[in-house]
Amino acid sequence: MPTLTFVNEGQEIFVSRGNNLRQEALDNSISIYKLKGKLMNCGGYGQCGTCVIEVVEGMSNLSPRTEVEDRKLQRKPDSYRLACQTLVQGNASIKTKP
Ligand code: FES
């Protein structure tokens, strides 16, 4: 079972392979949103861009970037992802709210 390490929070969670990163974080009470995103986010449909995270390690263990991410993150580093568009396939380390 893959492990996600949330660096800022010092928390590790076990995730079933193929599960959605945003949903897993929320289910484990890990806050991925800054204030604006907390108040209004798109609910995981790739529209708001507020669920951005930084992948510190293990990018190859996550699903490939989607077209939505390519659009929303075009001026961001390659290590940035939208949590709601990311499926977990293996171990990874994540920084929330980069
Ligand atoms: S929750 Fe809106 S883009 Fe991810």
Short mmCIF file of N, CA and C and ligand atoms in Angstrom, two decimals:
data_model
loop_
_atom_site.label_atom_id
_atom_site.label_comp_id
_atom_site.label_asym_id
_atom_site.label_seq_id
_atom_site.Cartn_x
_atom_site.Cartn_y
_atom_site.Cartn_z
N MET A 1 0.85 -1.19 0.00
CA MET A 1 0.00 0.00 0.00
C MET A 1 0.89 1.25 0.00
N PRO A 2 0.72 2.16 -0.98
CA PRO A 2 1.58 3.35 -1.05
C PRO A 2 1.45 4.24 0.17
N THR A 3 2.55 4.93 0.48
CA THR A 3 2.58 5.89 1.58
C THR A 3 2.74 7.29 1.01
N LEU A 4 1.91 8.21 1.48
CA LEU A 4 2.09 9.62 1.17
C LEU A 4 2.64 10.30 2.40
N THR A 5 3.75 11.01 2.22
CA THR A 5 4.33 11.78 3.32
C THR A 5 4.03 13.26 3.09
N PHE A 6 3.38 13.87 4.06
CA PHE A 6 3.10 15.30 3.99
C PHE A 6 4.14 16.01 4.83
N VAL A 7 5.08 16.65 4.13
CA VAL A 7 6.30 17.17 4.75
C VAL A 7 5.97 18.26 5.78
N ASN A 8 5.19 19.24 5.40
CA ASN A 8 4.91 20.36 6.31
C ASN A 8 4.18 19.90 7.57
N GLU A 9 3.31 18.92 7.42
CA GLU A 9 2.48 18.46 8.53
C GLU A 9 3.16 17.37 9.35
N GLY A 10 4.27 16.80 8.81
CA GLY A 10 4.95 15.69 9.49
C GLY A 10 4.04 14.48 9.63
N GLN A 11 3.27 14.21 8.60
CA GLN A 11 2.26 13.14 8.68
C GLN A 11 2.42 12.17 7.51
N GLU A 12 2.28 10.89 7.81
CA GLU A 12 2.30 9.87 6.75
C GLU A 12 0.95 9.19 6.72
N ILE A 13 0.44 8.96 5.51
CA ILE A 13 -0.83 8.24 5.40
C ILE A 13 -0.67 7.11 4.39
N PHE A 14 -1.41 6.04 4.59
CA PHE A 14 -1.41 4.91 3.67
C PHE A 14 -2.59 5.06 2.74
N VAL A 15 -2.34 4.83 1.46
CA VAL A 15 -3.34 5.11 0.44
C VAL A 15 -3.51 3.89 -0.46
N SER A 16 -4.73 3.55 -0.77
CA SER A 16 -4.93 2.48 -1.75
C SER A 16 -4.48 2.96 -3.12
N ARG A 17 -3.79 2.09 -3.84
CA ARG A 17 -3.27 2.45 -5.15
C ARG A 17 -4.41 2.94 -6.05
N GLY A 18 -4.20 4.06 -6.72
CA GLY A 18 -5.20 4.59 -7.64
C GLY A 18 -6.14 5.61 -7.01
N ASN A 19 -6.00 5.82 -5.70
CA ASN A 19 -6.88 6.80 -5.05
C ASN A 19 -6.45 8.23 -5.34
N ASN A 20 -7.42 9.13 -5.19
CA ASN A 20 -7.22 10.54 -5.49
C ASN A 20 -6.49 11.24 -4.34
N LEU A 21 -5.46 11.98 -4.68
CA LEU A 21 -4.61 12.61 -3.64
C LEU A 21 -5.40 13.63 -2.83
N ARG A 22 -6.19 14.47 -3.48
CA ARG A 22 -6.98 15.48 -2.75
C ARG A 22 -7.92 14.81 -1.76
N GLN A 23 -8.62 13.79 -2.21
CA GLN A 23 -9.59 13.13 -1.35
C GLN A 23 -8.92 12.47 -0.16
N GLU A 24 -7.77 11.84 -0.42
CA GLU A 24 -7.05 11.19 0.68
C GLU A 24 -6.58 12.21 1.72
N ALA A 25 -6.09 13.36 1.25
CA ALA A 25 -5.65 14.40 2.18
C ALA A 25 -6.85 14.87 3.01
N LEU A 26 -7.95 15.17 2.37
CA LEU A 26 -9.12 15.66 3.10
C LEU A 26 -9.63 14.60 4.09
N ASP A 27 -9.66 13.35 3.66
CA ASP A 27 -10.14 12.27 4.53
C ASP A 27 -9.26 12.12 5.77
N ASN A 28 -7.99 12.55 5.65
CA ASN A 28 -7.06 12.44 6.78
C ASN A 28 -6.82 13.78 7.47
N SER A 29 -7.74 14.71 7.25
CA SER A 29 -7.69 16.03 7.90
C SER A 29 -6.41 16.80 7.62
N ILE A 30 -5.86 16.60 6.42
CA ILE A 30 -4.70 17.38 6.00
C ILE A 30 -5.20 18.51 5.12
N SER A 31 -4.90 19.72 5.54
CA SER A 31 -5.43 20.89 4.84
C SER A 31 -4.58 21.20 3.62
N ILE A 32 -5.16 21.14 2.45
CA ILE A 32 -4.40 21.45 1.23
C ILE A 32 -4.71 22.84 0.70
N TYR A 33 -5.70 23.50 1.31
CA TYR A 33 -6.13 24.80 0.78
C TYR A 33 -5.65 25.95 1.64
N LYS A 34 -5.24 27.03 0.97
CA LYS A 34 -5.07 28.31 1.66
C LYS A 34 -6.46 28.87 1.90
N LEU A 35 -6.50 30.05 2.52
CA LEU A 35 -7.80 30.61 2.92
C LEU A 35 -8.78 30.72 1.74
N LYS A 36 -8.31 31.27 0.62
CA LYS A 36 -9.21 31.47 -0.53
C LYS A 36 -9.80 30.12 -1.00
N GLY A 37 -8.93 29.12 -1.05
CA GLY A 37 -9.38 27.81 -1.49
C GLY A 37 -10.32 27.16 -0.50
N LYS A 38 -10.09 27.47 0.80
CA LYS A 38 -10.99 26.92 1.82
C LYS A 38 -12.38 27.47 1.64
N LEU A 39 -12.43 28.78 1.34
CA LEU A 39 -13.72 29.45 1.23
C LEU A 39 -14.44 29.06 -0.04
N MET A 40 -13.68 28.93 -1.12
CA MET A 40 -14.34 28.56 -2.38
C MET A 40 -13.38 27.74 -3.24
N ASN A 41 -13.65 26.48 -3.33
CA ASN A 41 -12.92 25.63 -4.27
C ASN A 41 -13.93 24.89 -5.12
N CYS A 42 -13.44 24.29 -6.17
CA CYS A 42 -14.37 23.71 -7.16
C CYS A 42 -14.81 22.31 -6.78
N GLY A 43 -14.36 21.82 -5.64
CA GLY A 43 -14.81 20.50 -5.19
C GLY A 43 -14.07 19.36 -5.89
N GLY A 44 -12.96 19.68 -6.53
CA GLY A 44 -12.15 18.61 -7.12
C GLY A 44 -12.36 18.42 -8.60
N TYR A 45 -12.87 19.43 -9.29
CA TYR A 45 -13.15 19.28 -10.72
C TYR A 45 -12.10 19.95 -11.62
N GLY A 46 -10.98 20.38 -11.03
CA GLY A 46 -9.91 20.93 -11.85
C GLY A 46 -10.19 22.32 -12.38
N GLN A 47 -11.10 23.05 -11.76
CA GLN A 47 -11.49 24.36 -12.29
C GLN A 47 -10.87 25.54 -11.54
N CYS A 48 -10.61 25.38 -10.24
CA CYS A 48 -10.22 26.56 -9.45
C CYS A 48 -8.71 26.72 -9.30
N GLY A 49 -7.96 25.65 -9.35
CA GLY A 49 -6.51 25.72 -9.20
C GLY A 49 -6.03 25.96 -7.78
N THR A 50 -6.91 25.89 -6.80
CA THR A 50 -6.51 26.20 -5.42
C THR A 50 -5.94 24.99 -4.68
N CYS A 51 -6.00 23.82 -5.26
CA CYS A 51 -5.52 22.61 -4.56
C CYS A 51 -4.08 22.28 -4.94
N VAL A 52 -3.34 23.30 -5.36
CA VAL A 52 -1.97 23.06 -5.82
C VAL A 52 -1.08 22.54 -4.69
N ILE A 53 -0.25 21.58 -5.03
CA ILE A 53 0.71 20.98 -4.10
C ILE A 53 2.06 20.89 -4.81
N GLU A 54 3.11 20.68 -4.03
CA GLU A 54 4.43 20.43 -4.62
C GLU A 54 4.83 18.99 -4.31
N VAL A 55 5.26 18.29 -5.33
CA VAL A 55 5.74 16.92 -5.13
C VAL A 55 7.24 16.98 -4.89
N VAL A 56 7.66 16.64 -3.69
CA VAL A 56 9.07 16.72 -3.31
C VAL A 56 9.81 15.47 -3.80
N GLU A 57 9.15 14.34 -3.70
CA GLU A 57 9.72 13.06 -4.16
C GLU A 57 8.60 12.18 -4.68
N GLY A 58 8.93 11.36 -5.67
CA GLY A 58 7.98 10.33 -6.10
C GLY A 58 7.03 10.75 -7.21
N MET A 59 7.40 11.77 -8.01
CA MET A 59 6.52 12.19 -9.10
C MET A 59 6.17 11.01 -10.03
N SER A 60 7.13 10.11 -10.25
CA SER A 60 6.88 8.98 -11.15
C SER A 60 5.90 7.98 -10.55
N ASN A 61 5.60 8.13 -9.26
CA ASN A 61 4.62 7.25 -8.61
C ASN A 61 3.21 7.85 -8.61
N LEU A 62 3.05 8.94 -9.34
CA LEU A 62 1.74 9.59 -9.44
C LEU A 62 1.28 9.54 -10.89
N SER A 63 -0.02 9.67 -11.09
CA SER A 63 -0.55 9.68 -12.46
C SER A 63 0.05 10.86 -13.21
N PRO A 64 0.15 10.75 -14.55
CA PRO A 64 0.72 11.85 -15.32
C PRO A 64 -0.14 13.11 -15.22
N ARG A 65 0.50 14.26 -15.43
CA ARG A 65 -0.24 15.53 -15.45
C ARG A 65 -1.35 15.48 -16.49
N THR A 66 -2.50 16.02 -16.13
CA THR A 66 -3.62 16.06 -17.07
C THR A 66 -3.55 17.35 -17.89
N GLU A 67 -4.37 17.43 -18.94
CA GLU A 67 -4.44 18.66 -19.75
C GLU A 67 -4.88 19.84 -18.91
N VAL A 68 -5.80 19.58 -17.99
CA VAL A 68 -6.28 20.64 -17.09
C VAL A 68 -5.10 21.19 -16.29
N GLU A 69 -4.26 20.32 -15.77
CA GLU A 69 -3.09 20.76 -15.01
C GLU A 69 -2.13 21.54 -15.90
N ASP A 70 -1.90 21.05 -17.10
CA ASP A 70 -1.00 21.77 -18.01
C ASP A 70 -1.48 23.20 -18.21
N ARG A 71 -2.79 23.39 -18.29
CA ARG A 71 -3.34 24.75 -18.47
C ARG A 71 -3.19 25.57 -17.18
N LYS A 72 -3.63 25.01 -16.08
CA LYS A 72 -3.66 25.75 -14.81
C LYS A 72 -2.26 26.02 -14.24
N LEU A 73 -1.31 25.15 -14.54
CA LEU A 73 0.01 25.23 -13.92
C LEU A 73 1.09 25.65 -14.91
N GLN A 74 0.71 26.29 -16.00
CA GLN A 74 1.70 26.53 -17.05
C GLN A 74 2.84 27.44 -16.61
N ARG A 75 2.63 28.31 -15.62
CA ARG A 75 3.73 29.18 -15.16
C ARG A 75 4.34 28.67 -13.85
N LYS A 76 4.01 27.47 -13.46
CA LYS A 76 4.51 26.89 -12.21
C LYS A 76 5.59 25.84 -12.51
N PRO A 77 6.41 25.52 -11.49
CA PRO A 77 7.45 24.49 -11.70
C PRO A 77 6.82 23.12 -12.04
N ASP A 78 7.62 22.29 -12.69
CA ASP A 78 7.14 20.95 -13.08
C ASP A 78 6.77 20.10 -11.88
N SER A 79 7.29 20.46 -10.70
CA SER A 79 7.02 19.66 -9.50
C SER A 79 5.64 19.99 -8.90
N TYR A 80 4.94 20.95 -9.46
CA TYR A 80 3.63 21.31 -8.93
C TYR A 80 2.53 20.48 -9.59
N ARG A 81 1.54 20.12 -8.81
CA ARG A 81 0.38 19.37 -9.32
C ARG A 81 -0.89 19.93 -8.71
N LEU A 82 -2.01 19.61 -9.34
CA LEU A 82 -3.31 19.85 -8.70
C LEU A 82 -3.69 18.56 -8.00
N ALA A 83 -3.88 18.63 -6.69
CA ALA A 83 -4.15 17.42 -5.92
C ALA A 83 -5.39 16.69 -6.44
N CYS A 84 -6.37 17.45 -6.90
CA CYS A 84 -7.63 16.82 -7.32
C CYS A 84 -7.49 16.05 -8.63
N GLN A 85 -6.41 16.31 -9.36
CA GLN A 85 -6.21 15.64 -10.65
C GLN A 85 -5.18 14.50 -10.54
N THR A 86 -4.69 14.26 -9.33
CA THR A 86 -3.55 13.36 -9.14
C THR A 86 -3.97 12.06 -8.48
N LEU A 87 -3.65 10.97 -9.13
CA LEU A 87 -3.92 9.65 -8.55
C LEU A 87 -2.62 9.06 -8.02
N VAL A 88 -2.72 8.40 -6.88
CA VAL A 88 -1.53 7.87 -6.20
C VAL A 88 -1.29 6.43 -6.65
N GLN A 89 -0.06 6.19 -7.16
CA GLN A 89 0.26 4.83 -7.61
C GLN A 89 1.45 4.24 -6.83
N GLY A 90 2.07 5.06 -5.99
CA GLY A 90 3.21 4.59 -5.20
C GLY A 90 3.57 5.66 -4.19
N ASN A 91 4.71 5.47 -3.51
CA ASN A 91 5.11 6.41 -2.46
C ASN A 91 5.44 7.78 -3.02
N ALA A 92 5.09 8.81 -2.27
CA ALA A 92 5.45 10.17 -2.66
C ALA A 92 5.49 11.07 -1.42
N SER A 93 6.30 12.13 -1.54
CA SER A 93 6.36 13.16 -0.50
C SER A 93 5.78 14.44 -1.07
N ILE A 94 4.94 15.08 -0.28
CA ILE A 94 4.13 16.20 -0.75
C ILE A 94 4.29 17.39 0.19
N LYS A 95 4.42 18.58 -0.43
CA LYS A 95 4.34 19.82 0.35
C LYS A 95 3.01 20.49 0.00
N THR A 96 2.21 20.76 1.00
CA THR A 96 0.95 21.46 0.76
C THR A 96 1.20 22.96 0.69
N LYS A 97 0.32 23.65 0.03
CA LYS A 97 0.34 25.13 -0.06
C LYS A 97 1.71 25.68 -0.43
N PRO A 98 2.29 25.25 -1.53
CA PRO A 98 3.64 25.73 -1.87
C PRO A 98 3.63 27.23 -2.21
S1 FES B 1 -10.05 21.50 -6.22
FE1 FES B 1 -10.34 22.98 -7.77
S2 FES B 1 -8.69 22.56 -9.13
FE2 FES B 1 -8.48 21.06 -7.60
#
